[in-house]
Amino acid sequence: MADDKIPFFASAPASPEAADEPTLEEEVALLTEEEVDKTVKVSNLRNANGVDYAPWMKMSADDEVKIQQVMKEKATARRMRKEQEKSVSGNLYFDSQAQELSGTGLVTKTIDGQVELEWATKAETNTKGFIIKRRPAKTEEFDVIATYENWGPLVSKGAGGGVYRYLDTTSTPGGWVYRISECDNNGKEADLCQCLVDVQTDEEQKAGLIAAVGIGVLGVAAVVAGLLLDPYAG
């Protein structure tokens, strides 16, 4: 197995608080409302002469849509971290930072709706190969999508370890949890690393790009406007 000296553990039970967690839409709506309220309060502030401190921060419908997109990305990222803490065995039983320190963290990249997976081992002992599993977010059962038995590059690279890659061409829009399990020569499996991936539709990708550009433009405009209102600042 990968040289982490980690025993095989049974899956940990899911948190009973999960049932009370708001949906993604509810969380995004709450975060958006809070951010809009803060922005509106700032835009209403005036100095002693009655001049607005931040007139460029007046809220429009388009601005609210952009904020909503940013809040969705934040909420999704938080849920990704939470998904990674769910029931696991082997290396995943420990803190996810240990994966990065040991060189076994799972790195993902979405390319035209396809998901590229990459992970690495620094050393392998008695490792036969790797198994790639996938499940929809908010579900429990994993499906095996590739193994060392049917895809040669997943066979162990030997005692020195190495870098492994796999391209999932069967993914569809939505949240997917990918897990890499290591199998030894006795057929025993141990979970090595996992990651939650949000595969977006073309429309969602375009909306995210527009929101990112808009936020950047607003930031530059804020700095310029601030200097114009108070040229002696700084």
XYZ file of C-alpha atoms in Angstrom:
234
model
C 0.000 0.000 0.000
C 1.033 3.652 -0.247
C 3.707 4.293 2.358
C 1.596 6.273 4.854
C 1.622 3.656 7.647
C -2.131 4.061 8.057
C -4.386 1.197 9.146
C -7.630 0.300 7.436
C -10.677 1.756 9.201
C -14.383 1.163 8.870
C -16.533 4.025 7.629
C -17.490 6.661 10.204
C -21.187 7.445 10.707
C -22.627 10.544 9.074
C -23.468 13.509 11.278
C -27.088 13.571 12.557
C -27.092 17.330 11.953
C -26.931 16.781 8.191
C -30.712 16.357 8.008
C -31.201 19.934 9.254
C -28.806 21.485 6.751
C -30.438 23.949 4.330
C -30.472 23.195 0.629
C -27.892 24.846 -1.615
C -30.556 27.218 -2.946
C -31.600 28.232 0.587
C -28.005 28.814 1.659
C -27.250 30.888 -1.447
C -30.384 32.985 -0.890
C -29.387 33.682 2.731
C -25.773 34.561 1.863
C -26.937 36.798 -0.993
C -29.384 38.633 1.248
C -26.681 39.262 3.866
C -24.189 40.526 1.275
C -26.762 42.783 -0.393
C -27.728 44.262 2.993
C -24.080 45.033 3.771
C -23.537 46.652 0.372
C -26.686 48.761 0.665
C -25.639 49.990 4.124
C -22.211 51.031 2.833
C -23.721 52.779 -0.185
C -25.954 54.865 2.128
C -23.076 56.224 4.237
C -22.281 59.941 3.861
C -19.542 62.201 5.172
C -20.034 65.393 7.199
C -20.716 67.370 4.032
C -23.478 65.015 2.948
C -21.415 63.427 0.166
C -21.815 59.685 -0.372
C -18.758 57.696 0.664
C -19.390 55.029 -1.951
C -21.815 56.223 -4.648
C -20.471 53.597 -7.046
C -21.893 50.857 -4.791
C -25.550 51.618 -5.536
C -27.225 48.243 -6.026
C -28.789 47.245 -9.344
C -30.570 44.060 -10.372
C -27.504 42.973 -12.354
C -25.274 43.548 -9.335
C -27.496 41.340 -7.217
C -27.309 38.557 -9.810
C -23.505 38.778 -9.762
C -23.454 38.642 -5.966
C -25.748 35.628 -6.058
C -23.338 33.808 -8.381
C -20.377 34.536 -6.096
C -22.344 33.348 -3.056
C -23.245 30.154 -4.906
C -19.567 29.483 -5.554
C -18.764 30.052 -1.864
C -21.594 27.806 -0.695
C -20.550 25.098 -3.164
C -16.944 25.266 -1.953
C -18.084 24.898 1.663
C -20.176 21.878 0.750
C -17.213 20.379 -1.083
C -15.140 20.561 2.093
C -17.974 19.022 4.089
C -18.412 16.181 1.589
C -14.724 15.335 1.925
C -15.172 14.810 5.669
C -17.825 12.118 5.183
C -17.335 8.469 6.008
C -14.052 7.148 4.672
C -11.422 4.532 5.409
C -7.657 4.255 5.103
C -5.815 7.504 4.464
C -9.068 9.481 4.293
C -9.840 8.658 7.916
C -7.380 11.375 8.846
C -7.387 15.110 8.199
C -7.550 15.973 4.494
C -4.414 18.126 4.830
C -2.466 14.932 5.431
C -3.245 13.964 1.838
C -1.494 17.051 0.506
C 1.503 16.627 2.828
C 1.935 12.984 1.827
C 1.515 13.777 -1.867
C -1.691 11.788 -2.256
C -4.282 14.556 -2.604
C -6.716 14.283 -5.509
C -6.481 17.146 -8.014
C -9.307 17.640 -10.494
C -9.877 19.695 -13.617
C -13.074 20.040 -15.636
C -12.570 20.225 -19.403
C -15.659 20.633 -21.596
C -17.778 18.692 -19.122
C -15.192 15.918 -18.717
C -13.362 15.489 -15.408
C -9.615 14.892 -15.269
C -8.321 13.275 -12.072
C -4.720 13.327 -10.893
C -3.087 11.992 -7.744
C 0.381 10.883 -6.689
C 2.119 8.517 -4.297
C 5.640 8.932 -2.981
C 6.117 5.246 -2.198
C 4.085 2.060 -2.586
C 4.394 -1.226 -0.687
C 2.503 -4.331 -1.772
C 0.263 -2.187 -3.989
C -1.416 -3.932 -6.905
C -3.237 -0.928 -8.326
C -5.958 1.652 -7.907
C -9.728 1.802 -8.205
C -11.659 4.926 -9.185
C -15.145 5.342 -7.740
C -17.809 7.990 -8.234
C -21.146 8.888 -6.674
C -23.588 11.785 -7.034
C -23.279 14.375 -4.251
C -25.606 13.845 -1.266
C -25.763 10.093 -1.880
C -23.876 7.292 -0.165
C -23.249 4.539 -2.724
C -20.163 4.681 -4.939
C -19.975 3.118 -8.390
C -16.670 1.835 -9.735
C -15.868 3.560 -13.038
C -12.335 2.220 -13.609
C -9.871 -0.224 -12.005
C -6.322 -1.446 -12.508
C -7.905 -4.636 -13.884
C -9.493 -2.953 -16.900
C -7.288 0.116 -17.414
C -3.542 -0.452 -17.487
C -2.346 2.998 -16.274
C -3.989 2.308 -12.885
C -1.625 -0.595 -12.175
C 0.952 0.220 -9.472
C 4.061 2.012 -10.733
C 6.195 0.180 -8.176
C 7.933 0.888 -4.893
C 8.896 4.421 -5.900
C 5.280 5.471 -6.473
C 4.339 7.944 -9.168
C 1.722 10.215 -10.703
C -1.593 8.768 -11.922
C -4.166 10.369 -14.217
C -7.615 9.438 -15.456
C -10.140 11.287 -17.652
C -13.807 10.624 -16.880
C -15.690 11.169 -20.121
C -19.038 9.976 -18.743
C -19.753 12.744 -16.231
C -22.904 14.873 -16.519
C -23.727 18.314 -15.024
C -24.080 18.257 -11.237
C -22.039 17.467 -8.140
C -19.914 14.299 -8.159
C -17.701 12.827 -5.461
C -14.672 10.997 -6.843
C -12.723 8.594 -4.650
C -9.436 6.806 -5.254
C -8.984 3.489 -3.460
C -5.756 1.525 -3.301
C -5.786 -2.258 -3.581
C -2.987 -4.469 -2.270
C -1.863 -7.855 -3.552
C -4.216 -9.572 -1.103
C -7.256 -7.783 -2.514
C -7.628 -5.464 0.488
C -8.793 -1.918 -0.296
C -8.042 1.366 1.493
C -9.396 4.770 0.501
C -6.579 7.058 -0.528
C -8.144 10.399 -1.495
C -11.351 11.967 -2.762
C -12.801 15.227 -4.017
C -16.192 16.770 -4.787
C -16.420 18.172 -8.328
C -19.124 20.514 -9.582
C -19.644 19.860 -13.287
C -21.386 22.947 -14.654
C -23.589 23.407 -17.690
C -22.419 25.749 -20.460
C -24.817 28.427 -19.193
C -23.450 28.206 -15.628
C -19.863 28.464 -16.868
C -20.682 31.605 -18.868
C -22.515 33.150 -15.903
C -19.548 32.472 -13.632
C -17.134 34.092 -16.080
C -19.343 37.178 -16.435
C -19.662 37.478 -12.637
C -15.890 37.229 -12.153
C -15.230 39.924 -14.767
C -17.926 42.159 -13.256
C -16.484 41.867 -9.744
C -13.035 42.780 -11.072
C -14.380 45.850 -12.875
C -16.255 46.964 -9.749
C -13.073 46.619 -7.691
C -11.042 48.806 -10.041
C -13.853 51.351 -10.244
C -14.044 51.492 -6.450
C -10.335 52.313 -6.143
C -10.478 55.005 -8.844
C -13.626 56.592 -7.415
C -12.110 56.607 -3.936
C -9.045 58.470 -5.165
C -11.205 61.024 -6.989
C -13.299 61.709 -3.906
C -10.284 61.981 -1.631
C -7.129 62.747 -3.685
C -4.987 63.125 -0.528
C -5.795 59.672 0.811
C -2.860 57.284 1.254
